[in-house]
Structure formats: structure tokens, C-alpha cells
Coordinates of C-alpha atoms and ligand atoms in Angstrom, one line a residue:
X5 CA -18.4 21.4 -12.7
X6 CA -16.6 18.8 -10.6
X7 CA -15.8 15.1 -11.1
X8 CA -15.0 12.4 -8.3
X9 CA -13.4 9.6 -10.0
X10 CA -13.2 6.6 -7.2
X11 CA -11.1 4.4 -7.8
X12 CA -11.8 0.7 -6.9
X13 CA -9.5 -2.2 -6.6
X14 CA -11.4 -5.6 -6.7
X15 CA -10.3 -8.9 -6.2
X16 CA -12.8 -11.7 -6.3
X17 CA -15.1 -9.2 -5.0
X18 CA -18.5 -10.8 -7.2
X19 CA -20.5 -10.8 -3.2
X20 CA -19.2 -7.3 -2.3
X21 CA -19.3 -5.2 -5.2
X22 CA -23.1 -5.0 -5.5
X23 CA -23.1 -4.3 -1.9
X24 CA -20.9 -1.9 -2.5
X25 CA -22.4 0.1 -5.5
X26 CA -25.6 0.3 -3.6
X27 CA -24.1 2.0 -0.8
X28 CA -22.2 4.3 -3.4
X29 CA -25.5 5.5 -5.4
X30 CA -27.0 6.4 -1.9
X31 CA -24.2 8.5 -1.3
X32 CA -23.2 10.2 -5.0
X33 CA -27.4 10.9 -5.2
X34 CA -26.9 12.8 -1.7
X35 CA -23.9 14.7 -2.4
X36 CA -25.4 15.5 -6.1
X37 CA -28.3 17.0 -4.5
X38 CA -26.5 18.5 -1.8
X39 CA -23.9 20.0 -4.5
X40 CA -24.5 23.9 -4.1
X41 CA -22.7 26.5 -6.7
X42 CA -21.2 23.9 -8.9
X43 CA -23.0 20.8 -10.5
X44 CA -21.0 17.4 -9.1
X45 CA -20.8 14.1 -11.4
X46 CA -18.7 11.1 -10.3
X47 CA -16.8 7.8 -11.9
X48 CA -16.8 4.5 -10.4
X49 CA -13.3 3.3 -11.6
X50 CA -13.7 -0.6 -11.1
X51 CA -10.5 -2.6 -11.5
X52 CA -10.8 -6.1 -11.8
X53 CA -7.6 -7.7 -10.3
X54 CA -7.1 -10.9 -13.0
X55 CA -10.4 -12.2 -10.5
X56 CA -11.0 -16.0 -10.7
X57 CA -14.8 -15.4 -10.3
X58 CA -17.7 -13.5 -11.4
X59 CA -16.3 -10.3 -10.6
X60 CA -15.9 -8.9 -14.0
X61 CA -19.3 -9.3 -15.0
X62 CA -20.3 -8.2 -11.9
X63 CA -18.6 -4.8 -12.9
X64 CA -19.9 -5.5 -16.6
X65 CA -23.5 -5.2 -15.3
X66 CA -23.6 -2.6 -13.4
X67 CA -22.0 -0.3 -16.4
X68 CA -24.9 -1.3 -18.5
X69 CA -26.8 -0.1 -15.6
X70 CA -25.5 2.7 -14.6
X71 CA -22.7 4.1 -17.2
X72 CA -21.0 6.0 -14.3
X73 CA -19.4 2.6 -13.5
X74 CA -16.3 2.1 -15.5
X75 CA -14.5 -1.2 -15.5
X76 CA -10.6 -2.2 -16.7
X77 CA -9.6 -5.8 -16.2
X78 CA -6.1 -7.1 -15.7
X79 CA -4.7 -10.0 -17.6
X80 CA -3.2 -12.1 -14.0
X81 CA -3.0 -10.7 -10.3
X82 CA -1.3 -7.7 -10.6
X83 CA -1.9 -6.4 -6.7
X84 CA -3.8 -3.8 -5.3
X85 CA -1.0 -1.2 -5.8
X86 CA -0.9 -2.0 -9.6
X87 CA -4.9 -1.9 -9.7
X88 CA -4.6 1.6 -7.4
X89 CA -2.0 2.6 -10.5
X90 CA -4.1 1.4 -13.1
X91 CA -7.5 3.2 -11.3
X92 CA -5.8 6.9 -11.2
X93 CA -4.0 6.6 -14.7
X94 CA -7.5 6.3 -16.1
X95 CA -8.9 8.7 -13.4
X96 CA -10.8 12.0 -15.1
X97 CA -12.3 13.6 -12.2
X98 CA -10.7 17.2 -10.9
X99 CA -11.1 14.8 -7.4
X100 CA -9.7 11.5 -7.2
X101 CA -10.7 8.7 -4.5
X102 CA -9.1 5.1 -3.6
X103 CA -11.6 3.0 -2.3
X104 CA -11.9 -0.6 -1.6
X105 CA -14.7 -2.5 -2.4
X106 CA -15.9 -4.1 1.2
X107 CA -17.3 -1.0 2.7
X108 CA -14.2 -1.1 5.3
X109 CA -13.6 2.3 3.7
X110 CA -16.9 3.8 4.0
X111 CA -18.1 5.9 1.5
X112 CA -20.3 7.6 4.3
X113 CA -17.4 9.3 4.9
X114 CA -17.0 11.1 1.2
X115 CA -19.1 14.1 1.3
X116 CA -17.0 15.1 4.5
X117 CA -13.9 14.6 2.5
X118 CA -15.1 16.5 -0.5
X119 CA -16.3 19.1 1.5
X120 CA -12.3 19.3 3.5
X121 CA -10.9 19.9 0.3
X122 CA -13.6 22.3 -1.2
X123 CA -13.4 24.5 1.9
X124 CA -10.2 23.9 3.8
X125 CA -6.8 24.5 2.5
X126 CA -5.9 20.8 1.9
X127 CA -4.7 18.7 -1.4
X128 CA -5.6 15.5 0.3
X129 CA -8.1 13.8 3.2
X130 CA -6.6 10.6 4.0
X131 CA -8.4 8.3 6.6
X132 CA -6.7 5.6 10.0
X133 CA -8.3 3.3 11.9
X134 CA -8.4 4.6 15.3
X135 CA -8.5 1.0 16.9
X136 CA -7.5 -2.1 15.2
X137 CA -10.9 -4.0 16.6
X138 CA -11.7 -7.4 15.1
X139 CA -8.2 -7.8 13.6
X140 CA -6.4 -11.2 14.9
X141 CA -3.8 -9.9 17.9
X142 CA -0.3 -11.6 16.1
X143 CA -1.6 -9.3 13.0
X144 CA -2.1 -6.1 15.0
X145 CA 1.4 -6.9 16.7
X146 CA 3.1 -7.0 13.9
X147 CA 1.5 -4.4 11.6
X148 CA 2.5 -1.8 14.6
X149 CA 5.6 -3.1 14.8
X150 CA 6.4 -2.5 11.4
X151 CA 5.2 0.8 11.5
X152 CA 7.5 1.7 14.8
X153 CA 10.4 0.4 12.7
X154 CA 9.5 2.0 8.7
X155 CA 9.1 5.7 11.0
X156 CA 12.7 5.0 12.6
X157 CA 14.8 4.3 9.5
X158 CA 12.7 6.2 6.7
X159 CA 12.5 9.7 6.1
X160 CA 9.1 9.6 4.5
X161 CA 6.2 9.4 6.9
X162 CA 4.5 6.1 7.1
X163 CA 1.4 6.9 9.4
X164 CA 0.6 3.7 11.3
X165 CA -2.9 2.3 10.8
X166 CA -3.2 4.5 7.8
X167 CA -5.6 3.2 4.9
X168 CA -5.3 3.6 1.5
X169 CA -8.7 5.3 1.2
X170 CA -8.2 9.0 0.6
X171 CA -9.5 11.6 -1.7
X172 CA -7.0 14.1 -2.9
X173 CA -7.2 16.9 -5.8
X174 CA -5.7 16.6 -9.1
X175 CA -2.3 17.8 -8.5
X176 CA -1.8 14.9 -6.3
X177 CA -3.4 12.3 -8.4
X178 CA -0.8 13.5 -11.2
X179 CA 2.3 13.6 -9.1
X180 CA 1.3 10.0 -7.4
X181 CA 1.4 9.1 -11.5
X182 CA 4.5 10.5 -12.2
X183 CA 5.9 7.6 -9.6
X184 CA 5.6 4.5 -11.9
X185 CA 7.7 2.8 -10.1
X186 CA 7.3 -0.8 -10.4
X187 CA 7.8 -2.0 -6.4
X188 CA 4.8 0.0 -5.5
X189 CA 4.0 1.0 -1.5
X190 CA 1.2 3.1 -1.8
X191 CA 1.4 4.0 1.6
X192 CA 5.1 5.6 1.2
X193 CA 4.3 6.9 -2.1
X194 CA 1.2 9.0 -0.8
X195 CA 3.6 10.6 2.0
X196 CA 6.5 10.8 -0.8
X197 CA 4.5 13.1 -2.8
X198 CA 4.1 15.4 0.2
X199 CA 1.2 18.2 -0.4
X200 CA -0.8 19.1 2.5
X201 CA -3.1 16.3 4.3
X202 CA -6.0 16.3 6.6
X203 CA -6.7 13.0 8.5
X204 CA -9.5 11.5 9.9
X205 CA -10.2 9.0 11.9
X206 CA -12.8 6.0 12.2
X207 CA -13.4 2.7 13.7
X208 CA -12.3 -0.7 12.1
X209 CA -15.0 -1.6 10.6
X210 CA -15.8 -5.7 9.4
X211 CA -15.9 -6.5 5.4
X212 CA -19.4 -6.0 4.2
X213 CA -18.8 -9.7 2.2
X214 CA -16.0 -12.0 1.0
X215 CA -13.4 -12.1 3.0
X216 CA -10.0 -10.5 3.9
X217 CA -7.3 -11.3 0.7
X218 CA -4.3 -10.5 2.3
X219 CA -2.7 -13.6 4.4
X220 CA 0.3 -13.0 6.8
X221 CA 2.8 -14.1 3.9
X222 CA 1.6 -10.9 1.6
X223 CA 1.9 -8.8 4.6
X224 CA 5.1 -9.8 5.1
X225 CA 6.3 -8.9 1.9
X226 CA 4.6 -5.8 1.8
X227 CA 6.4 -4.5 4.4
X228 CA 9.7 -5.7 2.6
X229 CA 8.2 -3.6 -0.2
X230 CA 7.9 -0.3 2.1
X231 CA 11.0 -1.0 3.7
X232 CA 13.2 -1.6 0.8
X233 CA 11.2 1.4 -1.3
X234 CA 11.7 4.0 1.2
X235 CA 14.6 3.5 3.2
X236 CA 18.1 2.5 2.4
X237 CA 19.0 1.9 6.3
X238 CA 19.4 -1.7 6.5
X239 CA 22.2 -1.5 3.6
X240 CA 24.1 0.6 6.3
X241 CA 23.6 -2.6 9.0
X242 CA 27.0 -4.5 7.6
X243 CA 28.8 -1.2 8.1
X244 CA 28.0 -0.7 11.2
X245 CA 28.4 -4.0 12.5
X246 CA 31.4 -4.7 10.4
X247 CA 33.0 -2.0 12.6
X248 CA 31.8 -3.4 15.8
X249 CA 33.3 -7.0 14.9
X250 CA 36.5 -5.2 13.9
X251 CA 36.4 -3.4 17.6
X252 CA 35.5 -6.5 19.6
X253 CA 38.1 -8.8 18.1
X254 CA 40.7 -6.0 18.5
X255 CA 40.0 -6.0 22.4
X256 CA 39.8 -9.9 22.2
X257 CA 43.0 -10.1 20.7
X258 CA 44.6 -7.4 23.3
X259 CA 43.3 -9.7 26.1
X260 CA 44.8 -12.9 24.1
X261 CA 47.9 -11.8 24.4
X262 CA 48.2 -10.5 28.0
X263 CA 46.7 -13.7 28.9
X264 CA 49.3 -15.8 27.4
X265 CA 52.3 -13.9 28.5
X266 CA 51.0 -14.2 32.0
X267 CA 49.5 -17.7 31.6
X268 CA 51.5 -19.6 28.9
X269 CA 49.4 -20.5 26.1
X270 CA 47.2 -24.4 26.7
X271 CA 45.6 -25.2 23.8
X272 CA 42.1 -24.7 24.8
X273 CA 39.1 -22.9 23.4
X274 CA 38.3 -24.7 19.7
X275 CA 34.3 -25.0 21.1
X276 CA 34.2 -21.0 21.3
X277 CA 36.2 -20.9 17.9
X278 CA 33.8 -23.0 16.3
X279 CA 30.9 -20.8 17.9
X280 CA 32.6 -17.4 16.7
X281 CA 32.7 -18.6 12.8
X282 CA 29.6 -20.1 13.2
X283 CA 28.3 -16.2 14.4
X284 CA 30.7 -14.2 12.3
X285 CA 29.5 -16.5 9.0
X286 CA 25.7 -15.8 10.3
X287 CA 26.1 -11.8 10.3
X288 CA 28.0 -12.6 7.2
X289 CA 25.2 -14.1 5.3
X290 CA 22.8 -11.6 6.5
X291 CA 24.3 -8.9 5.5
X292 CA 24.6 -10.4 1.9
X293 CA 21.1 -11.1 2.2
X294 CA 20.5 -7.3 2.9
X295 CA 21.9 -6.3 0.0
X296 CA 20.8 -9.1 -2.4
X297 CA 17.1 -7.4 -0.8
X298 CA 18.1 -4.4 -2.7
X299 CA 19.8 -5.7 -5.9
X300 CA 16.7 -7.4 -6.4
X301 CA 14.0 -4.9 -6.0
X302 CA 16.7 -2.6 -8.9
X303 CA 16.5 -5.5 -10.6
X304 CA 13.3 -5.8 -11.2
X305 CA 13.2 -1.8 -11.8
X306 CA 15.6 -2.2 -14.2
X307 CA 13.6 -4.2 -16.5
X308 CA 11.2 -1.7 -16.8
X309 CA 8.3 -4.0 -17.2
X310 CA 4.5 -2.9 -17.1
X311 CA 3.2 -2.4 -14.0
X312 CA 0.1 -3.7 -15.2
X313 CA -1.9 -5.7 -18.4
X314 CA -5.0 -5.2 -19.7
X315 CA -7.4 -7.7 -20.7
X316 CA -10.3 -5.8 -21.2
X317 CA -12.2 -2.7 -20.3
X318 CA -15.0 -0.6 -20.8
X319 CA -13.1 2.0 -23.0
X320 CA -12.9 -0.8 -25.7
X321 CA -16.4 -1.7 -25.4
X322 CA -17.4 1.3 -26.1
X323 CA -15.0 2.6 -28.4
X324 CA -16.2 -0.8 -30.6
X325 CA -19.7 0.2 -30.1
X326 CA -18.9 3.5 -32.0
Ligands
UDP409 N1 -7.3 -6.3 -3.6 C1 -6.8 -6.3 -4.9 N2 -5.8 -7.1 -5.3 C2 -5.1 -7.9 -4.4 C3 -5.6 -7.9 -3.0 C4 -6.7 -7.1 -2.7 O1 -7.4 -5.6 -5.8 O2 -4.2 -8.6 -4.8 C5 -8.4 -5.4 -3.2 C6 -9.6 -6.1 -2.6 O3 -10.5 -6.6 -3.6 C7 -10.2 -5.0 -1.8 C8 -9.0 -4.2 -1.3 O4 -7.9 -4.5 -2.2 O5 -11.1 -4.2 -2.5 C9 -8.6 -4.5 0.1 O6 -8.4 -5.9 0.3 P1 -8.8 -6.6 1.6 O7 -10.2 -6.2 2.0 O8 -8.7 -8.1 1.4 O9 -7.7 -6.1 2.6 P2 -7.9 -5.7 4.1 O10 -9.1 -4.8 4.2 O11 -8.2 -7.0 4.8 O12 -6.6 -5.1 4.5
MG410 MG1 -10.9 -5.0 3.5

């Protein structure tokens, strides 16, 4: 017998997630019919991420409904790569999905997916958007941006427009585990792991309901989060221009010099000077703040904190049932 276990980050998601489970039966009571040879059974992982509204009874409802629909609710925000973390680590199935909750990832698309990895000689089918339709221009910019820089400095494959909806066998789902790091990037920790994977394509598709929870300001730190997790590049930036400075003032000084012993020496120049220190202290600070990048995120790796909290799930409720 196989098991799917999707896994389901959920923020505020009370409009979406009925929507969503909807759309789910349809599809888990077609692929369950269709299932030939072996008998196929699924888990809906829900994780509620420390949601302000009715999400988690939402979730609570539909696993009195339907007890295929699992819930585990975090004590704060934690983030969707925490609730991804949390999703897999209670994850039974021999076939693990990451899914999220406004039909943007649509399930549609999981029977094709099961049916890759049941036939084909994959570990993983990972989905991109093959246009980035309905997304705000300065957002697309900069998302492809990012990617075209991640590629050029990392050695792990960051595939741009890639989602985080993928289905992948056990093996993967175990090794993705065995990276509890705390500064999660999902999207460098999937291509980390390696194993083979099959992508497909799709069009952008618009959120089913709610709307979008990720403002420019998260994006931006996310991609500090990929850059610093997977690529140690930048640290080599005061090297490298450290060098260059130490070249350019060498000629400077050479010309200095000739200058003056053809010229004489008038004391001129003190706007230039104040420009150069004002440059020179500039690259300076950067650099620092390069580093001070780094030393944070080991910081904060150091400390070894949880990567998530429980509050409540439907383990205990049941488990106090007994
Ligand atoms: N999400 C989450 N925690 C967060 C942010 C988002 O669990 O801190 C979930 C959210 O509920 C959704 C998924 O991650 O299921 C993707 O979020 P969203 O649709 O806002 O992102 P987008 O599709 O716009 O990239
Ligand atoms: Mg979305």
C-alpha cells in the first residue's frame, strides 16, 4: 500500500483552506479509484502558522470530518520553511507533497506527479511557473534578478521560478530532515539534497482566496536567507576589492610622484581627499557588513534553538481521547 502525506503550510488561511480541501477530496477520490496494483491512502498534513484567525478550527473541523486531515499548530509565526519542516517531520506517507493552501499549487497536477515517480526513474517531481502572469512587474524584476545572481555565486542549483510544491519519495523527505538547519531556504535545501528531479511546468495561477502573505520586505530577506545559506561568495568581495584598492593606490601613488618631480608639489586636491576616505570608509563598512551578514546567521545556528513550537495538534487530541 502507498501513502501521500501532503504537507500544508497555512497562514491565516480560514477562506482558503475549505476551498482547498474540496479540491483535494475530488482529487485523492480520483487517484484512489484510479489506484491499480496497490491500494493508495493519503494525509492531509495541515500546519497552522501561529494564525491570528479562524484557521485552526478551520483545520479542527475538517479532521472531525474527515480524519485523513491532520493538524499541528505553532505557538507564534514560525514561517513557511519551519511549517514545511514541521509538515515532513510528522510526514508518514512512503510519498511526501509540499503544497500550499490557495490552489496556486494545483493539486490537479498530483496524479501526474505520483504517476512520474511510480513509473519513471525519479526521487522527486518539482513544479515552475512558466510565466510570472499577474505578479506586480518591480516583483518579477527582482525575483529574476535574484535568481541570475544566487546561480552565479552558488554551487547549488536554485531554479528560477521554482515553487515549493513538489512530491518526492521517502528517501528525499528523510534527507531534507536530516538538514535541521535553523536559516531554512527550502528552495536551496531541495537542490542541496540532490537525487534525481523531473520538472514540470504550469501557468501562474491567482490565489483561490485570501491574499498573498509575503510583502517585498520578507522577500527581501528571503533572498538574504538563500544567499547567505548557500553561498559564501560575498565573504570573498573585501578580498577581492581590498586587492584592487591596494593596486589602484599603488599606481596613484607612482603618478604622485612623477608629477611632483616634474611639477613641484602646490597644495591642491583636499576635495578629492575628502571624496577617497569618504569611498574607501563606504567599501569599508560594507564589507564589515558582509561579514556581520554571516556571523549573524552562525549566530543564530549556534544557539541551536527549535525551529519550531507546538501549541497543539491533532496527535494530542487523540492520544487524550485514548
Ligand atoms: N505561509 C505560511 N507562513 C508564512 C507565510 C506563508 O505558512 O509566514 C503559507 C501560506 O499560508 C500559503 C503558502 O505559505 O499556504 C504560500 O504563501 P502565499 O500564497 O502568501 O505566497 P505566494 O504564493 O504569494 O508566494
Ligand atoms: Mg500563494
Amino acid at each position: 500500500m502507498d501513502k501521500i502525506s501532503v504537507v500544508v503550510p497555512c497562514w491565516n488561511e480560514e477562506e482558503a483552506l475549505p476551498i482547498y480541501y474540496k479540491e483535494m477530496r475530488r482529487v485523492m477520490d480520483k487517484m484512489s479509484e484510479n489506484a491499480e496494483k496497490v491500494s493508495l491512502d493519503f494525509e492531509l498534513l495541515f500546519v497552522d502558522d501561529g494564525s491570528t484567525d479562524g484557521t485552526l478550527r478551520v483545520m479542527k473541523e475538517l479532521h472531525g470530518k474527515d480524519a485523513r486531515c491532520k493538524y499541528f499548530s505553532f505557538s507564534r509565526n514560525f514561517g513557511k520553511e519551519a511549517a514545511i519542516y514541521a509538515g515532513l517531520k510528522a510526514s508518514e506517507g512512503s510519498f511526501v507533497a509540499v503544497m500550499d493552501v490557495d490552489l496556486q499549487d494545483p493539486p490537479s497536477l498530483l496524479p501526474k506527479m505520483y504517476d512520474i515517480l511510480k513509473n519513471e526513474d525519479y526521487d522527486s517531481v518539482a513544479t515552475r511557473r512558466s510565466t510570472r502572469k499577474g505578479e506586480p512587474k518591480l516583483r518579477s524584476f527582482l525575483s529574476e534578478s535574484f535568481y541570475k545572481v544566487i546561480n552565479r555565486i552558488s554551487k547549488t542549483e536554485i531554479v528560477s521560478g521554482a515553487r515549493d510544491y513538489r512530491l518526492m519519495n521517502r528517501k528525499m523527505a528523510d534527507a531534507v530532515l536530516k538538514m535541521s538547519e535553523y536559516n531554512r531556504f527550502s528552495k536551496g535545501i531541495f537542490g542541496w539534497v540532490g537525487f534525481r528531479t523531473k520538472w514540470l511546468e504550469f501557468e501562474n495561477v491567482e490565489r483561490s482566496a485570501g491574499e498573498t502573505k509575503w510583502s517585498l520586505k520578507k522577500l527581501f530577506c528571503y533572498s538574504m536567507e538563500g544567499i547567505t545559506g548557500f553561498s559564501v561568495a560575498p565573504l570573498s568581495l573585501a578580498s577581492i576589492v581590498g586587492v584592487l584598492f591596494c593596486a589602484l593606490s599603488f599606481l596613484l601613488i607612482l603618478a604622485i610622484v612623477i608629477r611632483t618631480l616634474i611639477w613641484g608639489d602646490p597644495v591642491s586636491g583636499w576635495p578629492s581627499l575628502a571624496c577617497i576616505i569618504f569611498m574607501v570608509s563606504g567599501v569599508q563598512l560594507l564589507c564589515t557588513g558582509i561579514v556581520g551578514q554571516y556571523l549573524s546567521k552562525t549566530y543564530l545556528e549556534t544557539k541551536h534553538r527549535p525551529i519550531f513550537i507546538l501549541k497543539d495538534s491533532s496527535k494530542e487530541e487523540e492520544s487524550e481521547s485514548v
